[in-house]
């Protein structure tokens, strides 16, 4: 069987005489983690609901319904919250919000405290996994603290919808803790091993039911078995354990199909070069932000790197992997672990190759799961320094590392304050990139929610100039123009929105209203009927269609009264 041909590393589990010391280390780490997170985040707990939290939490009727626990499993995430079709299916994450609402009501502070507790649990799992895999307490400390306080963790902690990511990663890491890891596990016999593998499969399934990114769980277990950090004597049937997470992930695909949620995307059929181009661009974005301890823009517009840059980065990445494999086969102690950490980072980013180019946005939360692989690399580096560096070098590296960790904590504190409300959140991005159309759109939406269309119109207009193919900007621009009775300009904007967003019912609705306001009733009726045929459950279209048909039947040549619906300028 294929296993790492290297010199044996230290035992995975601590000796029995050191179990108490192991517990002390864990409790000490938890205490420091709790103190650090309270210090950095306590002042940022209050505020208002922002971004998707408004729709998925604040105004989500499922969460207050006594049958909400069932509904979150029977409908897609956006369909259950807003009646809008979509591919997101995160029932376990939404179930956590339902339970929280039933116990405490909808309270932003409580929700953010829960998010922090989930993040603490994930960090503890990272710490315990590093302790198991590397058998080095100091390495586990540094890797865990890097994960806990990296500024890139701000979004999944402060954004309530970020719980879909953090809760999914928690289940994924619990699956890794459940996975058979040591020779002691093997000595318990096949039945015990299969039970643990089955537990890992169920936890992988739960992770996938929180966020689609965890479709990669079988691949992560496969590269872990290749790494084999504790020198388990592999037998051929051990590879059968991989069936468990594979079945768990496959079961989620069957559940999604049974309730009519598609798991396909047109981008899958793109060329190999297109996938590599997007993948390399995404990897570079998150690797740069991770290594420089940065938190990216909340609304970070995506565009692929230049071809020459992509080819250079691909070459460097391939050479690095080949070099690590060469060291692996020359029995280097750390090469296998480095391949595993790098592989974890690269594999966890791969699903975004088919989502980021469609969304045109790079979410900071996408770093959350891949960052675990970087923590493995940090742990390996600390372990290697302890064994091979001089005391003076260790002191110097430790001092620099402590300063970097302090900088990360301060940055996390500063970034978390932006989540007070939508104006603060998007305003911080707008200061950094005042000509980004996506940021202008989101800031304009925040202004509209607070001051109405009159204040937001200039931002939507600017968004259409700087991002002329961003359909949501055109949709809201058209909506505000209609609300401000500028119907002629609104008509052209609504037509452009429908060209760019034919898959959103609000595009048909806005264009139908624009035609109505100009007295072009038959054209409005055709657009609304076309939209209603495609989205038969969209209530606004149904209501407009009914009112149009009724009014045209009695007043075929008159302008409709103002009682007809106005526009839809949802986010």
Coordinates of C-alpha atoms in Angstrom, one line a residue:
X1 CA 0.0 0.0 0.0
X2 CA 1.0 3.6 -0.6
X3 CA 2.2 5.3 2.6
X4 CA 4.8 7.9 3.4
X5 CA 8.3 6.4 3.2
X6 CA 9.8 8.4 6.0
X7 CA 11.3 8.0 9.4
X8 CA 8.8 7.5 12.2
X9 CA 7.6 10.5 14.0
X10 CA 6.7 10.7 17.6
X11 CA 3.7 8.9 18.9
X12 CA 0.3 10.6 18.3
X13 CA -1.1 10.3 21.8
X14 CA 0.7 11.6 24.8
X15 CA 1.9 8.9 27.2
X16 CA -0.5 8.0 30.0
X17 CA 1.7 9.8 32.6
X18 CA 1.1 13.0 30.6
X19 CA -2.6 12.9 30.2
X20 CA -3.2 15.4 33.0
X21 CA -0.7 17.7 31.5
X22 CA -2.4 17.4 28.2
X23 CA -5.7 18.4 29.8
X24 CA -4.0 21.4 31.5
X25 CA -2.7 22.5 28.2
X26 CA -6.1 22.3 26.6
X27 CA -7.8 24.2 29.4
X28 CA -5.1 26.8 29.4
X29 CA -5.5 27.3 25.6
X30 CA -9.3 27.6 26.1
X31 CA -8.9 30.2 28.8
X32 CA -6.5 32.3 26.7
X33 CA -8.8 31.9 23.6
X34 CA -11.8 33.0 25.6
X35 CA -10.0 36.0 27.0
X36 CA -8.6 37.0 23.6
X37 CA -11.9 36.8 21.8
X38 CA -13.8 38.7 24.5
X39 CA -11.1 41.5 24.3
X40 CA -11.3 41.7 20.6
X41 CA -15.0 41.3 19.9
X42 CA -17.0 42.2 23.0
X43 CA -17.5 45.8 21.9
X44 CA -18.8 44.9 18.5
X45 CA -21.7 42.6 19.5
X46 CA -24.4 45.2 19.2
X47 CA -25.7 46.8 16.0
X48 CA -28.2 46.0 13.2
X49 CA -28.8 43.1 10.9
X50 CA -26.7 43.5 7.7
X51 CA -26.5 42.0 4.3
X52 CA -28.2 38.6 3.9
X53 CA -28.9 38.5 7.7
X54 CA -31.9 40.8 7.0
X55 CA -33.5 38.1 4.8
X56 CA -32.3 34.9 6.2
X57 CA -32.6 35.8 9.9
X58 CA -34.4 39.1 10.7
X59 CA -37.4 38.7 8.3
X60 CA -37.4 34.9 8.0
X61 CA -40.8 33.7 9.1
X62 CA -39.5 30.1 9.3
X63 CA -37.6 30.9 12.4
X64 CA -40.6 31.9 14.4
X65 CA -42.9 29.1 13.1
X66 CA -43.4 26.1 15.3
X67 CA -42.9 24.0 12.2
X68 CA -39.8 25.8 11.1
X69 CA -37.5 22.9 12.2
X70 CA -39.2 20.8 9.5
X71 CA -39.4 23.5 6.8
X72 CA -35.7 24.2 6.8
X73 CA -35.1 20.6 5.6
X74 CA -37.9 20.6 3.0
X75 CA -37.0 23.8 1.2
X76 CA -33.8 25.5 -0.1
X77 CA -32.3 28.2 2.1
X78 CA -33.5 31.1 0.0
X79 CA -36.7 29.5 -1.0
X80 CA -37.7 29.0 2.6
X81 CA -36.7 32.6 3.6
X82 CA -38.0 34.6 0.6
X83 CA -39.6 32.2 -1.8
X84 CA -36.7 32.7 -4.2
X85 CA -35.2 29.8 -6.1
X86 CA -31.6 29.0 -5.4
X87 CA -29.0 26.2 -5.0
X88 CA -28.2 26.9 -1.4
X89 CA -29.4 24.2 1.0
X90 CA -28.1 24.6 4.5
X91 CA -30.7 23.1 6.8
X92 CA -28.6 22.4 9.8
X93 CA -27.2 25.9 9.9
X94 CA -30.8 27.3 9.6
X95 CA -32.0 24.8 12.3
X96 CA -29.5 26.4 14.7
X97 CA -31.1 29.8 14.0
X98 CA -34.6 28.3 14.6
X99 CA -33.5 26.8 17.9
X100 CA -32.0 30.1 19.0
X101 CA -35.1 32.0 18.0
X102 CA -37.3 29.6 19.9
X103 CA -35.2 30.0 23.0
X104 CA -34.3 33.7 23.0
X105 CA -36.2 35.4 20.2
X106 CA -34.4 37.3 17.4
X107 CA -31.6 39.1 19.2
X108 CA -28.6 40.2 17.3
X109 CA -26.3 40.1 20.3
X110 CA -27.3 36.6 21.2
X111 CA -26.7 35.4 17.6
X112 CA -23.3 36.9 17.6
X113 CA -22.4 35.4 20.9
X114 CA -23.4 32.0 19.5
X115 CA -21.3 32.7 16.4
X116 CA -18.3 33.4 18.7
X117 CA -18.9 30.2 20.7
X118 CA -19.0 28.2 17.4
X119 CA -15.7 29.8 16.3
X120 CA -14.2 28.9 19.7
X121 CA -15.3 25.3 19.2
X122 CA -13.8 25.2 15.7
X123 CA -10.5 26.7 17.1
X124 CA -10.4 24.1 19.8
X125 CA -10.8 21.4 17.2
X126 CA -7.9 22.8 15.2
X127 CA -5.8 22.8 18.4
X128 CA -6.7 19.2 19.2
X129 CA -6.1 18.0 15.7
X130 CA -2.7 19.6 15.6
X131 CA -1.9 18.1 19.0
X132 CA -2.9 14.6 17.7
X133 CA -1.2 14.9 14.3
X134 CA 2.1 16.6 15.4
X135 CA 2.3 15.6 19.1
X136 CA 3.7 19.0 19.9
X137 CA 1.8 21.3 22.3
X138 CA 3.6 24.5 21.2
X139 CA 2.9 23.7 17.5
X140 CA -0.8 23.2 18.4
X141 CA -0.8 26.5 20.3
X142 CA 0.6 28.6 17.5
X143 CA -1.6 26.9 14.8
X144 CA -4.7 27.4 16.9
X145 CA -4.0 31.0 17.8
X146 CA -3.3 31.8 14.1
X147 CA -6.7 30.4 13.2
X148 CA -8.5 32.1 16.1
X149 CA -7.3 35.7 15.6
X150 CA -6.5 35.9 11.9
X151 CA -8.3 39.1 10.6
X152 CA -9.8 37.1 7.8
X153 CA -12.1 35.4 10.4
X154 CA -14.0 38.6 11.0
X155 CA -16.7 37.9 8.5
X156 CA -17.7 34.4 9.5
X157 CA -17.8 35.5 13.1
X158 CA -19.6 38.8 12.9
X159 CA -21.9 38.0 10.0
X160 CA -24.8 35.8 11.3
X161 CA -25.0 34.0 7.9
X162 CA -21.3 33.2 8.4
X163 CA -22.5 30.5 10.8
X164 CA -23.2 28.3 7.7
X165 CA -19.4 28.3 7.2
X166 CA -18.3 28.0 10.9
X167 CA -20.8 25.3 11.8
X168 CA -19.9 23.3 8.7
X169 CA -16.2 23.5 9.5
X170 CA -17.0 22.4 13.1
X171 CA -18.7 19.3 11.9
X172 CA -15.9 18.7 9.4
X173 CA -13.2 18.9 12.1
X174 CA -15.2 16.7 14.4
X175 CA -15.3 14.2 11.6
X176 CA -11.5 14.4 11.5
X177 CA -11.3 13.8 15.2
X178 CA -13.5 10.8 14.9
X179 CA -11.5 9.3 12.0
X180 CA -9.2 6.4 13.0
X181 CA -5.8 8.0 13.5
X182 CA -3.4 5.8 15.6
X183 CA -2.2 2.3 15.9
X184 CA -4.0 2.1 19.2
X185 CA -7.2 2.6 17.2
X186 CA -6.3 -0.2 14.9
X187 CA -5.7 -2.6 17.8
X188 CA -9.3 -2.2 18.9
X189 CA -10.4 -4.3 16.0
X190 CA -12.3 -3.9 12.7
X191 CA -15.7 -3.3 14.3
X192 CA -14.4 -0.3 16.3
X193 CA -12.7 1.1 13.3
X194 CA -15.8 0.9 11.1
X195 CA -17.9 2.5 13.8
X196 CA -15.5 5.5 13.9
X197 CA -15.4 5.7 10.1
X198 CA -19.2 5.7 10.1
X199 CA -19.3 8.5 12.7
X200 CA -16.9 10.5 10.5
X201 CA -19.2 9.9 7.5
X202 CA -22.3 11.1 9.4
X203 CA -20.4 14.2 10.6
X204 CA -19.2 14.8 7.0
X205 CA -22.8 14.6 5.9
X206 CA -23.8 17.2 8.6
X207 CA -21.0 19.5 7.4
X208 CA -22.3 19.3 3.8
X209 CA -25.8 20.1 5.1
X210 CA -24.3 23.4 6.5
X211 CA -22.4 24.5 3.4
X212 CA -21.7 22.9 -0.1
X213 CA -17.9 23.4 0.3
X214 CA -17.7 20.2 2.4
X215 CA -18.3 18.1 -0.6
X216 CA -14.5 17.7 -0.5
X217 CA -14.5 15.7 2.8
X218 CA -13.7 12.3 1.2
X219 CA -10.7 13.8 -0.6
X220 CA -9.4 15.3 2.7
X221 CA -9.6 11.9 4.4
X222 CA -7.8 10.3 1.4
X223 CA -4.8 12.6 1.6
X224 CA -4.7 12.2 5.4
X225 CA -4.4 8.4 5.0
X226 CA -1.5 9.0 2.6
X227 CA 0.2 11.2 5.1
X228 CA -0.3 8.7 7.9
X229 CA 1.4 10.8 10.6
X230 CA 1.3 8.1 13.2
X231 CA 2.6 5.2 11.1
X232 CA -0.5 3.0 11.2
X233 CA 0.2 -0.3 9.6
X234 CA -2.2 0.1 6.6
X235 CA -4.1 -2.9 5.3
X236 CA -6.0 -2.9 2.0
X237 CA -9.4 -2.9 3.7
X238 CA -8.6 0.3 5.6
X239 CA -9.1 2.3 2.4
X240 CA -12.7 1.1 2.6
X241 CA -13.2 3.6 5.4
X242 CA -13.4 6.2 2.7
X243 CA -16.8 4.8 1.6
X244 CA -18.3 6.3 4.8
X245 CA -17.7 10.0 4.1
X246 CA -18.4 9.3 0.4
X247 CA -21.8 7.8 1.2
X248 CA -22.5 10.7 3.6
X249 CA -21.8 13.3 0.9
X250 CA -23.6 11.3 -1.7
X251 CA -26.7 11.1 0.5
X252 CA -26.9 14.9 0.6
X253 CA -26.9 15.0 -3.2
X254 CA -29.9 12.6 -3.1
X255 CA -31.7 14.7 -0.5
X256 CA -31.2 17.9 -2.6
X257 CA -32.5 16.1 -5.7
X258 CA -35.5 14.8 -3.9
X259 CA -36.7 18.3 -3.0
X260 CA -35.9 19.8 -6.4
X261 CA -32.6 21.6 -5.6
X262 CA -30.1 21.4 -8.5
X263 CA -26.5 20.6 -7.8
X264 CA -25.2 21.4 -11.3
X265 CA -23.7 24.5 -12.9
X266 CA -23.0 25.5 -16.4
X267 CA -19.4 26.3 -15.4
X268 CA -18.6 22.6 -14.9
X269 CA -18.6 22.3 -18.7
X270 CA -15.9 25.0 -19.1
X271 CA -12.5 24.2 -20.6
X272 CA -9.7 22.8 -18.4
X273 CA -7.8 26.1 -18.9
X274 CA -10.7 28.1 -17.8
X275 CA -10.9 26.1 -14.6
X276 CA -7.2 26.4 -14.0
X277 CA -7.3 30.1 -14.7
X278 CA -10.1 30.8 -12.2
X279 CA -8.7 28.4 -9.6
X280 CA -5.2 29.9 -9.7
X281 CA -6.7 33.4 -9.3
X282 CA -8.8 32.3 -6.3
X283 CA -5.9 30.5 -4.6
X284 CA -3.6 33.5 -5.0
X285 CA -6.2 35.9 -3.5
X286 CA -6.7 33.9 -0.4
X287 CA -3.1 32.8 0.0
X288 CA -2.0 36.5 -0.1
X289 CA -4.6 37.6 2.4
X290 CA -3.7 34.7 4.7
X291 CA 0.0 35.2 4.7
X292 CA -0.2 39.0 5.0
X293 CA -2.7 38.8 7.9
X294 CA -5.2 40.9 5.9
X295 CA -9.0 41.0 5.9
X296 CA -10.2 41.6 2.4
X297 CA -13.0 43.8 1.3
X298 CA -16.4 42.6 2.3
X299 CA -17.6 43.2 -1.2
X300 CA -14.5 42.2 -3.2
X301 CA -15.2 42.1 -6.9
X302 CA -13.6 39.1 -8.7
X303 CA -11.7 39.2 -11.9
X304 CA -9.2 36.5 -13.0
X305 CA -5.5 37.3 -13.0
X306 CA -3.7 38.1 -16.3
X307 CA -2.6 35.0 -18.2
X308 CA 1.1 35.4 -17.7
X309 CA 0.6 35.8 -13.9
X310 CA -1.6 32.7 -13.8
X311 CA 1.0 30.7 -15.7
X312 CA 3.8 31.9 -13.4
X313 CA 1.8 31.0 -10.3
X314 CA 0.8 27.6 -11.7
X315 CA 4.5 26.9 -12.4
X316 CA 5.6 27.8 -8.9
X317 CA 2.8 25.8 -7.3
X318 CA 3.6 22.7 -9.4
X319 CA 7.3 23.0 -8.7
X320 CA 6.6 23.2 -5.0
X321 CA 4.4 20.1 -5.0
X322 CA 7.0 18.2 -7.0
X323 CA 9.8 19.3 -4.6
X324 CA 7.7 18.1 -1.6
X325 CA 7.0 14.8 -3.3
X326 CA 10.7 14.4 -3.9
X327 CA 11.5 15.0 -0.3
X328 CA 8.7 12.7 0.7
X329 CA 10.2 9.8 -1.2
X330 CA 13.6 10.6 0.3
X331 CA 12.1 10.0 3.8
X332 CA 11.9 13.6 4.9
X333 CA 10.0 13.8 8.2
X334 CA 8.1 17.0 7.3
X335 CA 7.4 16.7 3.6
X336 CA 4.4 14.5 4.1
X337 CA 2.8 16.9 6.6
X338 CA 3.6 19.9 4.3
X339 CA 1.9 18.1 1.4
X340 CA -1.1 17.4 3.6
X341 CA -1.4 21.0 4.8
X342 CA -0.9 22.4 1.3
X343 CA -3.3 19.8 -0.1
X344 CA -6.0 20.7 2.4
X345 CA -5.7 24.4 1.5
X346 CA -5.8 23.7 -2.3
X347 CA -8.6 21.1 -2.1
X348 CA -10.9 23.3 0.1
X349 CA -10.6 26.1 -2.4
X350 CA -11.4 24.0 -5.4
X351 CA -15.3 24.1 -5.2
X352 CA -15.2 27.9 -5.5
X353 CA -13.9 27.5 -9.0
X354 CA -17.5 27.0 -10.2
X355 CA -19.1 29.6 -7.9
X356 CA -16.9 32.6 -7.6
X357 CA -16.8 33.3 -11.4
X358 CA -20.6 33.3 -11.4
X359 CA -21.1 35.5 -8.3
X360 CA -18.2 37.8 -9.2
X361 CA -17.4 38.2 -5.5
X362 CA -14.6 36.9 -3.3
X363 CA -16.1 36.4 0.2
X364 CA -13.7 36.6 3.2
X365 CA -15.5 33.6 4.7
X366 CA -14.2 31.4 1.9
X367 CA -10.8 31.4 3.7
X368 CA -12.3 29.8 6.9
X369 CA -12.0 26.1 6.0
X370 CA -8.8 26.2 3.9
X371 CA -7.1 28.1 6.7
X372 CA -6.9 24.8 8.7
X373 CA -4.4 23.5 6.2
X374 CA -2.2 26.6 6.7
X375 CA -2.4 25.9 10.5
X376 CA -0.9 22.5 9.8
X377 CA 2.0 24.2 7.9
X378 CA 2.5 26.6 10.8
X379 CA 2.5 23.7 13.3
X380 CA 5.1 21.9 11.2
X381 CA 7.3 25.0 11.0
X382 CA 7.1 25.4 14.8
X383 CA 7.9 21.8 15.4
X384 CA 10.9 21.9 13.0
X385 CA 12.3 25.1 14.6
X386 CA 12.1 23.6 18.1
X387 CA 14.1 20.6 16.9
X388 CA 16.7 22.3 14.7
X389 CA 17.0 26.0 15.6
X390 CA 19.2 27.5 18.3
X391 CA 17.8 29.0 21.5
X392 CA 18.5 32.5 20.3
X393 CA 16.8 31.9 17.0
X394 CA 13.8 30.4 18.8
X395 CA 13.6 33.5 21.0
X396 CA 13.8 35.8 17.9
X397 CA 11.2 33.9 16.0
X398 CA 8.9 33.7 19.0
X399 CA 9.1 37.4 19.6
X400 CA 8.3 38.2 15.9
X401 CA 5.5 35.7 16.0
X402 CA 4.0 37.2 19.2
X403 CA 4.1 40.7 17.6
X404 CA 2.3 39.3 14.5
X405 CA -0.3 37.7 16.6
X406 CA -0.9 40.9 18.5
X407 CA -1.2 42.8 15.2
X408 CA -3.7 40.1 14.0
X409 CA -5.8 40.6 17.2
X410 CA -5.8 44.3 16.9
X411 CA -6.8 44.1 13.2
X412 CA -9.6 41.7 14.1
X413 CA -10.9 44.1 16.7
X414 CA -10.8 47.0 14.2
X415 CA -12.5 45.0 11.4
X416 CA -15.2 43.7 13.7
X417 CA -16.3 47.3 14.5
X418 CA -17.4 47.8 10.8
X419 CA -20.2 45.3 11.4
X420 CA -22.2 47.8 13.4
X421 CA -24.6 48.5 10.5
X422 CA -24.7 48.3 6.8
X423 CA -23.5 51.9 6.2
X424 CA -20.4 51.2 8.3
X425 CA -19.7 47.9 6.7
X426 CA -20.0 49.0 3.1
X427 CA -18.7 52.5 3.8
X428 CA -15.4 51.0 4.9
X429 CA -15.1 49.2 1.6
X430 CA -16.1 52.4 -0.3
X431 CA -13.3 54.4 1.3
X432 CA -10.8 51.8 0.0
X433 CA -12.3 51.5 -3.5
X434 CA -14.6 54.4 -4.3
X435 CA -15.0 53.3 -8.0
X436 CA -16.0 49.7 -7.4
X437 CA -19.5 49.1 -8.9
X438 CA -20.3 46.2 -6.6
X439 CA -19.4 48.2 -3.5
X440 CA -21.4 51.2 -4.7
X441 CA -24.4 49.0 -5.2
X442 CA -24.3 47.6 -1.7
X443 CA -23.7 51.0 -0.2
X444 CA -26.5 52.4 -2.2
X445 CA -28.8 49.7 -0.9
X446 CA -27.9 50.5 2.7
X447 CA -28.6 54.2 2.0
X448 CA -32.0 53.3 0.4
X449 CA -33.0 51.3 3.5
X450 CA -32.2 54.3 5.7
X451 CA -32.9 57.4 3.6
X452 CA -35.0 56.1 0.7
X453 CA -34.4 56.2 -3.1
X454 CA -33.7 59.9 -3.2
X455 CA -30.4 59.5 -1.3
X456 CA -29.5 56.1 -2.9
X457 CA -30.1 57.0 -6.6
X458 CA -26.6 58.5 -7.2
X459 CA -24.9 55.4 -5.8
X460 CA -27.0 53.0 -8.0
X461 CA -26.2 55.2 -11.0
X462 CA -22.5 55.2 -10.2
X463 CA -22.7 51.4 -9.8
X464 CA -24.1 50.9 -13.3
X465 CA -21.3 53.1 -14.7
X466 CA -18.4 51.3 -13.0
X467 CA -20.0 47.8 -13.2
X468 CA -22.0 47.9 -16.4
X469 CA -22.7 44.2 -16.5
X470 CA -23.8 44.0 -12.8
X471 CA -27.5 43.2 -13.1
X472 CA -28.4 43.9 -9.5
X473 CA -27.2 47.5 -9.8
X474 CA -29.4 48.0 -12.9
X475 CA -32.4 46.4 -11.1
X476 CA -32.2 48.7 -8.1
X477 CA -31.4 51.7 -10.3
X478 CA -34.6 51.0 -12.3
X479 CA -36.6 50.5 -9.1
X480 CA -35.5 53.8 -7.6
X481 CA -36.2 55.7 -10.9
X482 CA -39.7 54.4 -10.9
X483 CA -40.3 55.3 -7.3
X484 CA -39.0 58.8 -8.1
X485 CA -41.4 59.0 -11.1
X486 CA -38.6 59.1 -13.7
X487 CA -40.3 56.4 -15.8
X488 CA -38.6 57.0 -19.2
X489 CA -35.1 56.5 -17.8
X490 CA -36.4 53.6 -15.6
X491 CA -37.7 51.7 -18.7
X492 CA -34.2 51.4 -20.3
X493 CA -32.6 50.5 -16.9
X494 CA -35.3 47.8 -16.3
X495 CA -34.7 46.4 -19.7
X496 CA -31.0 46.2 -19.1
X497 CA -31.6 44.5 -15.7
X498 CA -33.8 41.9 -17.3
X499 CA -31.0 41.2 -19.9
X500 CA -28.5 40.6 -17.1
X501 CA -30.8 39.0 -14.6
X502 CA -33.3 36.8 -16.5
X503 CA -33.2 34.3 -13.6
X504 CA -34.5 36.7 -11.0
X505 CA -38.3 37.4 -10.9
X506 CA -37.8 40.9 -9.6
X507 CA -36.4 41.9 -13.1
X508 CA -39.7 41.0 -14.8
X509 CA -41.6 42.7 -12.0
X510 CA -39.7 46.0 -12.3
X511 CA -40.0 46.1 -16.1
X512 CA -43.7 45.3 -15.9
X513 CA -44.2 48.2 -13.5
X514 CA -42.1 50.6 -15.7
X515 CA -44.3 49.7 -18.7
X516 CA -47.4 50.3 -16.6
X517 CA -46.3 53.8 -15.5
X518 CA -45.8 54.7 -19.1
X519 CA -49.2 53.5 -20.1
X520 CA -47.9 50.6 -22.2
X521 CA -50.2 48.0 -20.6
X522 CA -50.1 45.3 -23.2
X523 CA -46.3 45.3 -23.2
X524 CA -46.4 45.1 -19.4
X525 CA -48.8 42.2 -19.5
X526 CA -46.6 40.2 -21.8
X527 CA -43.5 40.8 -19.6
X528 CA -45.4 39.9 -16.4
X529 CA -47.0 36.8 -18.0
X530 CA -43.5 35.6 -19.2
X531 CA -42.1 36.1 -15.7
X532 CA -45.1 34.5 -14.0
X533 CA -44.7 31.5 -16.2
X534 CA -41.1 31.1 -15.3
X535 CA -41.6 31.9 -11.6
X536 CA -45.2 30.7 -10.8
X537 CA -44.7 31.1 -7.0
X538 CA -43.4 34.7 -7.0
X539 CA -46.2 36.6 -5.2
X540 CA -45.4 40.1 -6.4
X541 CA -45.7 39.0 -10.1
X542 CA -48.9 37.1 -9.3
X543 CA -50.4 40.2 -7.6
X544 CA -49.3 42.5 -10.5
X545 CA -50.7 40.1 -13.1
X546 CA -54.0 39.8 -11.3
X547 CA -54.4 43.6 -11.0
X548 CA -53.3 44.2 -14.6
X549 CA -55.8 41.7 -16.0
X550 CA -58.6 43.0 -13.8
X551 CA -57.9 46.7 -14.6
X552 CA -57.5 46.1 -18.4
X553 CA -60.8 44.2 -18.5
X554 CA -62.7 47.2 -17.2
X555 CA -60.6 50.2 -18.3
X556 CA -58.8 49.1 -21.5
X557 CA -57.8 52.7 -22.6
X558 CA -57.2 54.4 -19.3
X559 CA -54.1 54.8 -17.2
X560 CA -54.0 52.7 -14.1
X561 CA -54.4 54.3 -10.7
X562 CA -51.6 54.5 -8.2
X563 CA -53.0 51.5 -6.4
X564 CA -51.0 49.2 -8.7
X565 CA -47.8 47.9 -7.0
X566 CA -44.6 49.9 -7.0
X567 CA -41.1 48.5 -7.6
X568 CA -39.0 45.8 -6.1
X569 CA -35.6 47.0 -5.2
X570 CA -34.5 44.1 -3.0
X571 CA -30.8 43.5 -2.4

